[in-house]
């Protein structure tokens, strides 16, 4: 109808006016999503009750069931179409209000990579711990000074010399791997603002949209949008730079976003959560399949 079209246009034009307190969704749009989803959820029970009333009034149970069955199918299609249109507007407003994941990834690609962790004091400490662990694995006394191992040389004559050679060889390999891996700091620069936006959206929507399934619809839409941006960046990288480090960074960002959104969905639905509620959107699954399980295991970003 004309009134509903005007209401939709008004909600769309004022979407940017909603702030974090409302989860970046206007009151009009939140009310429409809540009402439409509630009607869709309650439709089967309402239909059965109406059919029983018509039958009790003398219309006949079979005739009432057939007629209401046809009408319910029409109503359901209309409800879902209107809900989908409002949901797209809500997701677009929520996504536009937050930082651009694609823009952050592009900025990370253009900026100079941060020094590998081995250049910092903290990572030097981690390297020392790894050396000690290798020392233990090779039969040395990791808890004491390495000079003790060099002096006794039990079992291999020149244990200290062999250990030093192995440590040097592995150290060079570690540096090469670290140069190609996204550091924790690089990842945090990209994903930190996005995770903060997701947290603000969840907090606002829980106060603003009482219908939990409608709330989850907005969260899944945002999840799909962010996954699409990460996938688009990887596709761009393949055409322009083909940097393994940047693709691993995009994968790490996608996994952090997925963990945040799926965790929020679990909190919202509680015991009513279903497997399909937590299934990653198509762009997220496509990105994971592209990178592959071996790549995921090789990057230590969190």
Coordinates of C-alpha atoms in Angstrom, one line a residue:
X1 CA 0.0 0.0 0.0
X2 CA 1.0 3.7 -0.3
X3 CA 1.2 4.1 3.4
X4 CA 3.5 1.2 3.9
X5 CA 5.7 2.4 1.1
X6 CA 5.9 5.8 2.6
X7 CA 6.7 4.3 6.0
X8 CA 9.5 2.2 4.4
X9 CA 10.9 5.2 2.6
X10 CA 10.9 7.2 5.9
X11 CA 12.7 4.4 7.7
X12 CA 15.3 4.0 5.0
X13 CA 16.0 7.7 4.8
X14 CA 16.5 8.1 8.5
X15 CA 18.5 4.9 9.0
X16 CA 21.7 6.9 9.4
X17 CA 20.2 8.9 12.3
X18 CA 20.2 5.9 14.6
X19 CA 23.1 5.7 17.0
X20 CA 24.8 3.0 19.1
X21 CA 22.1 3.1 21.7
X22 CA 19.6 1.8 19.1
X23 CA 22.2 -0.6 17.5
X24 CA 22.2 1.8 14.5
X25 CA 18.7 0.8 13.5
X26 CA 15.9 3.4 13.6
X27 CA 12.9 2.9 15.9
X28 CA 10.6 2.6 12.8
X29 CA 12.7 -0.1 11.2
X30 CA 13.2 -2.0 14.5
X31 CA 9.4 -2.0 15.1
X32 CA 8.7 -3.2 11.5
X33 CA 11.3 -6.0 11.8
X34 CA 9.9 -7.1 15.2
X35 CA 6.3 -7.1 14.0
X36 CA 6.9 -8.9 10.7
X37 CA 9.0 -11.6 12.3
X38 CA 6.5 -12.1 15.1
X39 CA 3.7 -12.5 12.6
X40 CA 5.7 -15.0 10.6
X41 CA 6.5 -17.0 13.7
X42 CA 2.9 -16.9 15.0
X43 CA 1.3 -17.5 11.6
X44 CA 0.9 -21.3 11.8
X45 CA -0.9 -21.1 15.2
X46 CA -3.1 -18.2 14.1
X47 CA -4.0 -20.1 10.9
X48 CA -5.0 -23.2 12.8
X49 CA -7.1 -21.2 15.2
X50 CA -8.9 -19.3 12.5
X51 CA -9.6 -22.5 10.6
X52 CA -11.2 -24.1 13.7
X53 CA -13.4 -21.0 14.2
X54 CA -14.7 -21.2 10.6
X55 CA -15.4 -24.9 11.0
X56 CA -17.2 -24.3 14.2
X57 CA -19.4 -21.7 12.5
X58 CA -20.6 -24.3 10.0
X59 CA -18.2 -23.7 7.2
X60 CA -16.7 -27.3 7.4
X61 CA -13.3 -28.3 8.6
X62 CA -12.0 -29.4 5.2
X63 CA -13.2 -26.3 3.3
X64 CA -11.9 -24.0 6.0
X65 CA -8.5 -25.8 6.1
X66 CA -8.1 -25.6 2.3
X67 CA -9.2 -22.0 2.1
X68 CA -7.0 -20.8 4.9
X69 CA -4.1 -22.9 3.6
X70 CA -4.2 -21.0 0.3
X71 CA -4.5 -17.7 2.1
X72 CA -1.7 -18.5 4.5
X73 CA 0.7 -19.3 1.7
X74 CA -0.1 -15.9 0.2
X75 CA 0.3 -14.1 3.5
X76 CA 3.5 -15.9 4.3
X77 CA 5.1 -14.9 0.9
X78 CA 4.1 -11.3 1.5
X79 CA 5.4 -11.3 5.1
X80 CA 8.7 -12.7 4.1
X81 CA 9.1 -10.3 1.2
X82 CA 8.5 -7.3 3.4
X83 CA 10.7 -8.7 6.2
X84 CA 13.6 -9.3 3.7
X85 CA 13.3 -5.7 2.4
X86 CA 13.3 -4.2 5.9
X87 CA 16.2 -6.5 6.9
X88 CA 18.3 -5.4 4.0
X89 CA 17.8 -1.7 4.9
X90 CA 18.7 -2.4 8.6
X91 CA 21.9 -4.3 7.7
X92 CA 22.9 -1.6 5.3
X93 CA 22.5 1.0 8.0
X94 CA 24.4 -1.0 10.6
X95 CA 27.3 -1.7 8.2
X96 CA 27.5 1.9 7.0
X97 CA 27.6 3.1 10.6
X98 CA 30.7 1.1 11.4
X99 CA 34.3 1.0 10.1
X100 CA 35.0 -0.5 6.6
X101 CA 36.7 -3.8 6.9
X102 CA 37.7 -3.7 3.3
X103 CA 39.2 -0.2 3.7
X104 CA 41.1 -1.3 6.8
X105 CA 42.6 -4.3 4.9
X106 CA 43.5 -2.1 2.0
X107 CA 45.3 0.3 4.3
X108 CA 47.2 -2.6 5.9
X109 CA 48.2 -3.7 2.4
X110 CA 49.5 -0.3 1.4
X111 CA 51.3 0.4 4.7
X112 CA 54.8 -1.0 5.5
X113 CA 54.5 -4.3 7.4
X114 CA 55.4 -4.1 11.0
X115 CA 58.7 -5.6 12.0
X116 CA 58.6 -9.4 12.6
X117 CA 58.1 -10.4 16.3
X118 CA 61.8 -11.5 16.5
X119 CA 62.8 -7.8 16.5
X120 CA 61.0 -7.1 19.8
X121 CA 62.2 -7.9 23.2
X122 CA 59.1 -9.8 24.0
X123 CA 59.5 -12.0 21.0
X124 CA 63.2 -12.5 21.8
X125 CA 62.0 -13.9 25.0
X126 CA 59.6 -16.2 23.2
X127 CA 62.4 -17.3 20.9
X128 CA 64.6 -18.1 24.0
X129 CA 61.7 -20.2 25.3
X130 CA 61.4 -22.0 22.0
X131 CA 65.2 -22.7 22.0
X132 CA 64.9 -24.2 25.5
X133 CA 62.1 -26.4 24.3
X134 CA 64.2 -27.6 21.4
X135 CA 67.0 -28.2 23.8
X136 CA 64.7 -30.5 25.9
X137 CA 63.5 -32.3 22.8
X138 CA 67.1 -33.0 21.6
X139 CA 68.0 -34.5 25.0
X140 CA 69.6 -31.4 26.6
X141 CA 69.0 -30.0 30.1
X142 CA 66.6 -27.2 29.2
X143 CA 66.3 -26.0 32.7
X144 CA 69.9 -25.1 33.1
X145 CA 72.6 -23.1 31.3
X146 CA 73.4 -24.2 27.8
X147 CA 77.1 -24.1 28.8
X148 CA 76.5 -27.2 30.9
X149 CA 75.4 -29.1 27.8
X150 CA 78.3 -27.8 25.8
X151 CA 80.8 -29.0 28.4
X152 CA 79.6 -32.5 29.1
X153 CA 78.9 -33.4 25.4
X154 CA 77.3 -36.8 26.4
X155 CA 76.1 -39.1 23.7
X156 CA 77.3 -37.1 20.6
X157 CA 80.8 -35.8 21.3
X158 CA 80.1 -32.2 20.3
X159 CA 76.5 -31.6 21.4
X160 CA 77.0 -27.9 21.7
X161 CA 78.2 -27.5 18.2
X162 CA 75.4 -29.5 16.7
X163 CA 72.8 -27.7 18.8
X164 CA 74.2 -24.3 17.7
X165 CA 74.0 -25.3 14.0
X166 CA 70.5 -26.6 14.3
X167 CA 69.4 -23.5 16.2
X168 CA 70.9 -21.2 13.6
X169 CA 69.2 -23.1 10.8
X170 CA 65.8 -23.1 12.5
X171 CA 66.2 -19.4 13.4
X172 CA 66.5 -18.5 9.8
X173 CA 63.4 -20.5 9.0
X174 CA 61.5 -18.9 11.8
X175 CA 62.4 -15.4 10.6
X176 CA 61.2 -16.3 7.1
X177 CA 57.9 -17.6 8.4
X178 CA 57.5 -14.6 10.6
X179 CA 58.1 -12.2 7.7
X180 CA 55.2 -13.8 5.9
X181 CA 52.8 -14.1 8.8
X182 CA 50.5 -11.4 10.0
X183 CA 51.5 -10.2 13.4
X184 CA 49.1 -9.8 16.3
X185 CA 49.6 -6.1 16.2
X186 CA 48.8 -5.8 12.5
X187 CA 45.7 -8.0 12.9
X188 CA 44.5 -5.9 15.9
X189 CA 44.8 -2.6 14.0
X190 CA 42.5 -4.0 11.3
X191 CA 40.0 -6.0 13.3
X192 CA 39.9 -4.1 16.6
X193 CA 37.5 -1.3 15.5
X194 CA 35.3 -3.8 13.7
X195 CA 34.9 -5.9 16.8
X196 CA 34.1 -2.8 18.9
X197 CA 31.4 -1.9 16.4
X198 CA 29.9 -5.4 16.6
X199 CA 29.8 -5.2 20.3
X200 CA 28.0 -1.8 20.2
X201 CA 25.5 -3.2 17.6
X202 CA 24.7 -6.2 19.8
X203 CA 24.3 -4.1 22.9
X204 CA 22.0 -1.6 21.2
X205 CA 19.9 -4.2 19.3
X206 CA 19.2 -6.2 22.5
X207 CA 17.5 -3.2 23.9
X208 CA 15.9 -2.1 20.7
X209 CA 14.6 -5.3 19.0
X210 CA 12.8 -7.6 21.4
X211 CA 12.0 -10.2 18.8
X212 CA 15.1 -12.4 19.1
X213 CA 14.9 -13.9 15.6
X214 CA 14.7 -10.5 14.0
X215 CA 17.8 -9.5 16.0
X216 CA 19.7 -12.6 14.9
X217 CA 18.7 -11.7 11.3
X218 CA 20.4 -8.3 11.6
X219 CA 23.5 -9.9 13.1
X220 CA 23.7 -12.6 10.4
X221 CA 23.3 -9.9 7.8
X222 CA 26.2 -8.0 9.2
X223 CA 28.3 -11.2 9.4
X224 CA 27.6 -11.8 5.7
X225 CA 28.6 -8.2 4.8
X226 CA 31.9 -8.3 6.7
X227 CA 32.7 -11.8 5.3
X228 CA 32.0 -10.4 1.8
X229 CA 34.5 -7.6 2.4
X230 CA 37.2 -9.9 3.5
X231 CA 36.6 -12.2 0.5
X232 CA 36.7 -9.2 -1.8
X233 CA 40.0 -8.1 -0.4
X234 CA 41.5 -11.6 -1.0
X235 CA 40.2 -11.6 -4.6
X236 CA 41.8 -8.1 -5.1
X237 CA 45.0 -9.3 -3.6
X238 CA 45.2 -12.2 -6.0
X239 CA 44.9 -9.9 -9.0
X240 CA 47.3 -7.1 -7.7
X241 CA 49.9 -8.5 -5.2
X242 CA 49.3 -12.1 -4.4
X243 CA 50.6 -11.7 -0.9
X244 CA 50.3 -14.8 1.3
X245 CA 50.8 -12.7 4.4
X246 CA 47.8 -10.4 3.5
X247 CA 45.6 -13.3 2.7
X248 CA 46.3 -14.9 6.0
X249 CA 45.5 -11.6 7.7
X250 CA 42.1 -11.5 5.9
X251 CA 41.5 -15.1 7.1
X252 CA 42.4 -14.2 10.7
X253 CA 40.1 -11.1 10.6
X254 CA 37.3 -13.3 9.2
X255 CA 37.7 -15.8 12.0
X256 CA 37.7 -13.2 14.7
X257 CA 34.6 -11.6 13.3
X258 CA 32.9 -15.0 13.0
X259 CA 33.7 -15.8 16.6
X260 CA 32.3 -12.5 17.8
X261 CA 29.0 -12.7 15.8
X262 CA 28.4 -16.4 16.5
X263 CA 29.1 -15.9 20.2
X264 CA 26.6 -13.0 20.3
X265 CA 24.0 -15.2 18.5
X266 CA 24.5 -17.9 21.1
X267 CA 24.0 -15.3 23.9
X268 CA 20.8 -13.9 22.3
X269 CA 19.1 -17.3 21.6
X270 CA 20.4 -19.3 24.6
X271 CA 18.9 -22.8 24.5
X272 CA 16.9 -22.0 21.4
X273 CA 19.9 -21.7 19.2
X274 CA 20.0 -24.0 16.2
X275 CA 22.8 -25.2 14.0
X276 CA 21.6 -23.1 11.1
X277 CA 21.9 -20.0 13.3
X278 CA 25.6 -20.5 13.6
X279 CA 26.4 -21.7 10.1
X280 CA 28.8 -19.2 8.5
X281 CA 27.5 -17.2 5.6
X282 CA 28.5 -18.1 2.1
X283 CA 31.3 -15.5 1.7
X284 CA 32.9 -16.7 5.0
X285 CA 32.7 -20.3 4.0
X286 CA 34.1 -19.5 0.5
X287 CA 37.1 -17.7 2.1
X288 CA 37.9 -20.5 4.5
X289 CA 37.7 -23.0 1.7
X290 CA 40.0 -20.9 -0.5
X291 CA 42.7 -20.4 2.2
X292 CA 42.6 -24.0 3.3
X293 CA 43.1 -25.7 6.6
X294 CA 46.9 -25.9 6.3
X295 CA 47.1 -22.1 5.8
X296 CA 44.9 -21.5 8.9
X297 CA 47.2 -23.7 11.0
X298 CA 50.4 -21.9 9.9
X299 CA 49.5 -18.3 11.0
X300 CA 49.8 -17.5 14.6
X301 CA 47.7 -14.4 14.9
X302 CA 45.8 -15.1 18.1

